[in-house]
Amino acid sequence: MSRAASLAANLAAVCDRVARAEARAGRAAGSVKLVAVSKKMPAADVVAMLAAGQTAFGENYAQELRDKRLDVESLRLAAAVTASPAWHFIGPLQTNKAKYVAGLAACLHSLDTSDLLDEVNRRVPEGQVQSCLVQVNVAHEPQKRGVLPEALPGLLAHFAHCPRLRCDGFMLIPPASDDAETARPHFRALRTLLEREASVPRPGVQLRELSMGMSHDLDVAIEEGATFVRVGTALFGPRTSI
């Protein structure tokens, strides 16, 4: 089987898995958006996925997104693939790297400090509004990025000072575990936070998205309300250097 055929088969399997999880949870078909995590994968793989029908791609490194989007565009046009990718930035973002993704990504999933909000807001081109998610450290893991739940209201209030940003929801990376069920309470806690904070009107804040769930636990995440799932290994296989 060719690499393109293998990727298309993987995509079909993951889409079927998402659809079955939606049905089990009593959710509408298509209520969950699949972000294919293409970090460290070659541009040719992204174009093959585009040809197979996948359009949302996630990158963890700002400079990789900056460079890969150009490579993908060249290959896409050469291959006469009509679909265009929507890039999502899902990794930790440093303020000095914001210039590489602000205004270019369809959504930034990992904003977590007021300084970062200010810098991204400064870098978004005039006339644009950048969709953002706030990364929340629900489990209070000291080694992980993300605003703590108790500091979340203050960070959401800061969007009022960032007219080129719009907070559309929250993102979560749960504690590492091979057992998907161990992530359930963290997914549930994030959904509870979103429901609570969505009841408070704030300028620049329209909470409706939950970015949570990866290859091994996306089924549980969908049951707990995920609207974005970020899937890499189940689609592309083990990562290799580009």
mmCIF file of C-alpha atoms in Angstrom:
data_model
loop_
_atom_site.group_PDB
_atom_site.id
_atom_site.type_symbol
_atom_site.label_atom_id
_atom_site.label_comp_id
_atom_site.label_asym_id
_atom_site.label_seq_id
_atom_site.Cartn_x
_atom_site.Cartn_y
_atom_site.Cartn_z
ATOM 1 C CA MET A 1 0.000 0.000 0.000
ATOM 2 C CA SER A 2 1.323 3.450 -0.881
ATOM 3 C CA ARG A 3 1.906 6.066 1.793
ATOM 4 C CA ALA A 4 -1.012 8.139 0.457
ATOM 5 C CA ALA A 5 -3.347 5.134 0.526
ATOM 6 C CA SER A 6 -2.225 4.253 4.051
ATOM 7 C CA LEU A 7 -2.899 7.795 5.255
ATOM 8 C CA ALA A 8 -6.329 7.795 3.611
ATOM 9 C CA ALA A 9 -7.165 4.492 5.322
ATOM 10 C CA ASN A 10 -6.017 5.861 8.678
ATOM 11 C CA LEU A 11 -8.144 8.963 8.171
ATOM 12 C CA ALA A 12 -11.221 6.896 7.358
ATOM 13 C CA ALA A 13 -10.688 4.784 10.490
ATOM 14 C CA VAL A 14 -10.288 7.812 12.765
ATOM 15 C CA CYS A 15 -13.303 9.574 11.250
ATOM 16 C CA ASP A 16 -15.352 6.419 11.835
ATOM 17 C CA ARG A 17 -14.130 6.302 15.424
ATOM 18 C CA VAL A 18 -15.128 9.935 15.963
ATOM 19 C CA ALA A 19 -18.561 9.318 14.430
ATOM 20 C CA ARG A 20 -19.161 6.298 16.647
ATOM 21 C CA ALA A 21 -18.125 8.265 19.739
ATOM 22 C CA GLU A 22 -20.496 11.083 18.772
ATOM 23 C CA ALA A 23 -23.338 8.579 18.402
ATOM 24 C CA ARG A 24 -22.607 6.926 21.764
ATOM 25 C CA ALA A 25 -22.638 10.320 23.448
ATOM 26 C CA GLY A 26 -25.921 11.285 21.789
ATOM 27 C CA ARG A 27 -24.242 14.127 19.937
ATOM 28 C CA ALA A 28 -24.952 15.366 16.435
ATOM 29 C CA ALA A 29 -22.843 13.951 13.628
ATOM 30 C CA GLY A 30 -20.116 16.419 12.746
ATOM 31 C CA SER A 31 -20.171 18.178 16.119
ATOM 32 C CA VAL A 32 -16.516 17.229 16.689
ATOM 33 C CA LYS A 33 -13.787 18.706 14.492
ATOM 34 C CA LEU A 34 -10.712 16.588 13.788
ATOM 35 C CA VAL A 35 -7.335 18.345 13.908
ATOM 36 C CA ALA A 36 -4.651 16.180 12.292
ATOM 37 C CA VAL A 37 -1.446 16.758 14.255
ATOM 38 C CA SER A 38 1.201 16.952 11.559
ATOM 39 C CA LYS A 39 4.187 18.062 13.640
ATOM 40 C CA LYS A 40 7.443 16.508 12.422
ATOM 41 C CA MET A 41 5.609 15.046 9.438
ATOM 42 C CA PRO A 42 6.583 15.994 5.865
ATOM 43 C CA ALA A 43 4.552 18.392 3.768
ATOM 44 C CA ALA A 44 3.775 15.543 1.367
ATOM 45 C CA ASP A 45 1.819 13.793 4.116
ATOM 46 C CA VAL A 46 -0.269 16.902 4.693
ATOM 47 C CA VAL A 47 -1.046 17.152 0.978
ATOM 48 C CA ALA A 48 -2.011 13.466 0.899
ATOM 49 C CA MET A 49 -4.357 14.032 3.824
ATOM 50 C CA LEU A 50 -5.802 17.086 2.076
ATOM 51 C CA ALA A 51 -6.483 14.977 -0.997
ATOM 52 C CA ALA A 52 -8.232 12.426 1.237
ATOM 53 C CA GLY A 53 -10.533 15.083 2.686
ATOM 54 C CA GLN A 54 -8.826 16.289 5.886
ATOM 55 C CA THR A 55 -8.433 20.073 6.086
ATOM 56 C CA ALA A 56 -7.511 21.018 9.692
ATOM 57 C CA PHE A 57 -3.894 20.436 10.710
ATOM 58 C CA GLY A 58 -2.154 21.080 14.015
ATOM 59 C CA GLU A 59 1.444 22.125 14.562
ATOM 60 C CA ASN A 60 3.330 22.394 17.863
ATOM 61 C CA TYR A 61 6.258 24.551 16.799
ATOM 62 C CA ALA A 62 5.799 28.076 15.488
ATOM 63 C CA GLN A 63 8.649 28.054 13.001
ATOM 64 C CA GLU A 64 7.667 24.636 11.690
ATOM 65 C CA LEU A 65 4.170 25.933 10.995
ATOM 66 C CA ARG A 66 5.585 29.016 9.290
ATOM 67 C CA ASP A 67 7.808 26.955 6.993
ATOM 68 C CA LYS A 68 5.570 23.951 6.413
ATOM 69 C CA ARG A 69 2.594 26.004 5.291
ATOM 70 C CA LEU A 70 4.685 27.338 2.390
ATOM 71 C CA ASP A 71 5.936 23.866 1.465
ATOM 72 C CA VAL A 72 2.403 22.478 1.598
ATOM 73 C CA GLU A 73 1.104 25.272 -0.605
ATOM 74 C CA SER A 74 3.717 24.558 -3.271
ATOM 75 C CA LEU A 75 3.080 20.813 -3.236
ATOM 76 C CA ARG A 76 -0.682 21.279 -3.138
ATOM 77 C CA LEU A 77 -0.683 23.433 -6.248
ATOM 78 C CA ALA A 78 1.711 21.094 -8.056
ATOM 79 C CA ALA A 79 -0.547 18.134 -7.263
ATOM 80 C CA ALA A 80 -3.697 20.072 -8.269
ATOM 81 C CA VAL A 81 -5.263 19.485 -4.850
ATOM 82 C CA THR A 82 -8.038 22.058 -4.587
ATOM 83 C CA ALA A 83 -8.602 21.954 -0.818
ATOM 84 C CA SER A 84 -6.599 24.366 1.324
ATOM 85 C CA PRO A 85 -5.400 23.565 4.852
ATOM 86 C CA ALA A 86 -6.560 25.367 7.978
ATOM 87 C CA TRP A 87 -3.614 25.498 10.370
ATOM 88 C CA HIS A 88 -4.078 25.207 14.132
ATOM 89 C CA PHE A 89 -1.257 26.032 16.523
ATOM 90 C CA ILE A 90 -1.493 23.611 19.448
ATOM 91 C CA GLY A 91 1.899 23.734 21.169
ATOM 92 C CA PRO A 92 3.341 26.008 23.846
ATOM 93 C CA LEU A 93 3.863 29.473 22.389
ATOM 94 C CA GLN A 94 6.655 31.799 23.464
ATOM 95 C CA THR A 95 6.074 35.529 23.119
ATOM 96 C CA ASN A 96 9.057 35.880 20.779
ATOM 97 C CA LYS A 97 7.544 33.274 18.425
ATOM 98 C CA ALA A 98 4.052 34.806 18.284
ATOM 99 C CA LYS A 99 4.980 36.679 15.102
ATOM 100 C CA TYR A 100 5.212 33.374 13.231
ATOM 101 C CA VAL A 101 1.628 32.274 13.876
ATOM 102 C CA ALA A 102 -0.496 35.327 14.721
ATOM 103 C CA GLY A 103 -2.916 35.965 11.896
ATOM 104 C CA LEU A 104 -1.762 32.849 10.005
ATOM 105 C CA ALA A 105 -3.310 30.091 12.119
ATOM 106 C CA ALA A 106 -7.041 29.469 12.018
ATOM 107 C CA CYS A 107 -6.921 28.994 15.784
ATOM 108 C CA LEU A 108 -4.293 29.272 18.518
ATOM 109 C CA HIS A 109 -5.093 26.593 21.099
ATOM 110 C CA SER A 110 -2.551 27.346 23.822
ATOM 111 C CA LEU A 111 -2.669 30.924 25.097
ATOM 112 C CA ASP A 112 -2.201 31.088 28.850
ATOM 113 C CA THR A 113 -0.795 34.433 30.056
ATOM 114 C CA SER A 114 -1.758 38.083 29.722
ATOM 115 C CA ASP A 115 1.696 38.898 28.305
ATOM 116 C CA LEU A 116 1.168 36.324 25.568
ATOM 117 C CA LEU A 117 -2.281 37.712 24.796
ATOM 118 C CA ASP A 118 -0.806 41.197 24.474
ATOM 119 C CA GLU A 119 1.963 40.057 22.123
ATOM 120 C CA VAL A 120 -0.328 37.978 19.892
ATOM 121 C CA ASN A 121 -2.796 40.871 19.771
ATOM 122 C CA ARG A 122 0.045 43.178 18.686
ATOM 123 C CA ARG A 123 1.092 40.769 15.941
ATOM 124 C CA VAL A 124 -2.329 40.100 14.401
ATOM 125 C CA PRO A 125 -2.689 42.216 11.249
ATOM 126 C CA GLU A 126 -5.041 45.167 11.422
ATOM 127 C CA GLY A 127 -8.575 44.252 10.431
ATOM 128 C CA GLN A 128 -8.252 40.603 11.499
ATOM 129 C CA VAL A 129 -9.591 38.882 14.590
ATOM 130 C CA GLN A 130 -7.601 35.840 15.716
ATOM 131 C CA SER A 131 -9.519 32.869 17.107
ATOM 132 C CA CYS A 132 -7.888 31.661 20.330
ATOM 133 C CA LEU A 133 -8.352 29.050 23.015
ATOM 134 C CA VAL A 134 -7.024 29.355 26.553
ATOM 135 C CA GLN A 135 -4.991 26.396 27.787
ATOM 136 C CA VAL A 136 -6.089 25.446 31.299
ATOM 137 C CA ASN A 137 -3.929 23.420 33.684
ATOM 138 C CA VAL A 138 -6.824 21.653 35.381
ATOM 139 C CA ALA A 139 -4.603 19.142 37.187
ATOM 140 C CA HIS A 140 -2.220 21.808 38.561
ATOM 141 C CA GLU A 141 0.779 20.011 37.033
ATOM 142 C CA PRO A 142 3.840 22.188 37.723
ATOM 143 C CA GLN A 143 5.714 20.977 34.636
ATOM 144 C CA LYS A 144 2.915 21.953 32.239
ATOM 145 C CA ARG A 145 1.836 25.226 30.719
ATOM 146 C CA GLY A 146 -1.693 26.487 31.184
ATOM 147 C CA VAL A 147 -3.523 28.950 33.381
ATOM 148 C CA LEU A 148 -4.689 27.536 36.699
ATOM 149 C CA PRO A 149 -8.477 27.346 37.111
ATOM 150 C CA GLU A 150 -8.488 29.917 39.901
ATOM 151 C CA ALA A 151 -6.693 32.448 37.660
ATOM 152 C CA LEU A 152 -8.899 31.792 34.634
ATOM 153 C CA PRO A 153 -11.480 34.579 35.226
ATOM 154 C CA GLY A 154 -8.734 37.197 35.363
ATOM 155 C CA LEU A 155 -7.163 35.995 32.129
ATOM 156 C CA LEU A 156 -10.525 35.943 30.362
ATOM 157 C CA ALA A 157 -11.131 39.515 31.492
ATOM 158 C CA HIS A 158 -7.871 40.520 29.782
ATOM 159 C CA PHE A 159 -9.363 39.797 26.350
ATOM 160 C CA ALA A 160 -11.231 43.098 26.735
ATOM 161 C CA HIS A 161 -7.850 44.793 26.197
ATOM 162 C CA CYS A 162 -7.014 42.733 23.089
ATOM 163 C CA PRO A 163 -9.418 43.789 20.310
ATOM 164 C CA ARG A 164 -7.738 41.600 17.672
ATOM 165 C CA LEU A 165 -8.278 38.413 19.694
ATOM 166 C CA ARG A 166 -11.395 36.351 20.384
ATOM 167 C CA CYS A 167 -11.433 33.605 22.982
ATOM 168 C CA ASP A 168 -13.588 30.782 21.649
ATOM 169 C CA GLY A 169 -12.997 28.215 24.387
ATOM 170 C CA PHE A 170 -10.480 26.157 26.325
ATOM 171 C CA MET A 171 -7.775 23.569 25.668
ATOM 172 C CA LEU A 172 -6.492 20.824 27.953
ATOM 173 C CA ILE A 173 -3.637 18.325 28.044
ATOM 174 C CA PRO A 174 -4.473 15.825 30.816
ATOM 175 C CA PRO A 175 -1.873 14.020 32.938
ATOM 176 C CA ALA A 176 -0.041 11.353 30.951
ATOM 177 C CA SER A 177 -1.552 7.876 31.245
ATOM 178 C CA ASP A 178 -2.071 4.817 29.066
ATOM 179 C CA ASP A 179 -5.573 4.448 30.525
ATOM 180 C CA ALA A 180 -7.971 6.777 28.719
ATOM 181 C CA GLU A 181 -10.413 6.690 31.621
ATOM 182 C CA THR A 182 -7.943 8.493 33.880
ATOM 183 C CA ALA A 183 -8.418 11.575 31.695
ATOM 184 C CA ARG A 184 -12.202 11.625 32.103
ATOM 185 C CA PRO A 185 -12.342 13.688 35.331
ATOM 186 C CA HIS A 186 -10.017 16.272 33.794
ATOM 187 C CA PHE A 187 -12.099 16.504 30.618
ATOM 188 C CA ARG A 188 -15.218 16.825 32.731
ATOM 189 C CA ALA A 189 -13.624 19.528 34.868
ATOM 190 C CA LEU A 190 -12.749 21.564 31.771
ATOM 191 C CA ARG A 191 -16.303 21.287 30.470
ATOM 192 C CA THR A 192 -17.603 22.437 33.860
ATOM 193 C CA LEU A 193 -15.257 25.429 33.757
ATOM 194 C CA LEU A 194 -16.457 26.347 30.274
ATOM 195 C CA GLU A 195 -20.094 26.121 31.294
ATOM 196 C CA ARG A 196 -19.424 28.280 34.352
ATOM 197 C CA GLU A 197 -17.392 30.947 32.592
ATOM 198 C CA ALA A 198 -19.700 31.060 29.559
ATOM 199 C CA SER A 199 -22.430 32.381 31.851
ATOM 200 C CA VAL A 200 -20.368 35.532 32.529
ATOM 201 C CA PRO A 201 -20.531 38.095 29.678
ATOM 202 C CA ARG A 202 -17.068 39.395 28.757
ATOM 203 C CA PRO A 203 -15.817 41.447 25.783
ATOM 204 C CA GLY A 204 -13.909 39.315 23.300
ATOM 205 C CA VAL A 205 -14.988 36.028 24.870
ATOM 206 C CA GLN A 206 -17.419 33.597 23.189
ATOM 207 C CA LEU A 207 -16.900 30.273 24.933
ATOM 208 C CA ARG A 208 -18.099 27.344 22.838
ATOM 209 C CA GLU A 209 -15.078 25.164 22.001
ATOM 210 C CA LEU A 210 -13.316 22.447 24.006
ATOM 211 C CA SER A 211 -10.018 21.211 22.539
ATOM 212 C CA MET A 212 -9.259 17.949 24.316
ATOM 213 C CA GLY A 213 -8.586 14.355 23.400
ATOM 214 C CA MET A 214 -5.806 12.709 21.392
ATOM 215 C CA SER A 215 -5.260 9.363 19.676
ATOM 216 C CA HIS A 216 -5.607 7.211 22.790
ATOM 217 C CA ASP A 217 -8.404 9.052 24.623
ATOM 218 C CA LEU A 218 -10.469 10.876 22.003
ATOM 219 C CA ASP A 219 -13.493 8.633 22.615
ATOM 220 C CA VAL A 220 -13.651 9.661 26.286
ATOM 221 C CA ALA A 221 -13.056 13.310 25.382
ATOM 222 C CA ILE A 222 -15.973 13.289 22.948
ATOM 223 C CA GLU A 223 -18.219 11.750 25.590
ATOM 224 C CA GLU A 224 -17.229 14.640 27.875
ATOM 225 C CA GLY A 225 -17.939 17.379 25.340
ATOM 226 C CA ALA A 226 -14.850 17.868 23.152
ATOM 227 C CA THR A 227 -15.440 19.923 20.015
ATOM 228 C CA PHE A 228 -11.827 19.609 18.770
ATOM 229 C CA VAL A 229 -9.788 16.408 19.025
ATOM 230 C CA ARG A 230 -6.077 16.567 18.214
ATOM 231 C CA VAL A 231 -4.935 13.317 16.613
ATOM 232 C CA GLY A 232 -1.435 12.534 15.392
ATOM 233 C CA THR A 233 -0.209 8.962 15.799
ATOM 234 C CA ALA A 234 -3.492 7.299 14.789
ATOM 235 C CA LEU A 235 -3.358 9.233 11.515
ATOM 236 C CA PHE A 236 0.312 9.542 10.616
ATOM 237 C CA GLY A 237 1.950 6.775 12.619
ATOM 238 C CA PRO A 238 5.106 7.341 14.691
ATOM 239 C CA ARG A 239 6.711 10.726 14.166
ATOM 240 C CA THR A 240 9.866 11.100 12.127
ATOM 241 C CA SER A 241 12.074 14.096 11.514
ATOM 242 C CA ILE A 242 11.223 16.264 8.547
#
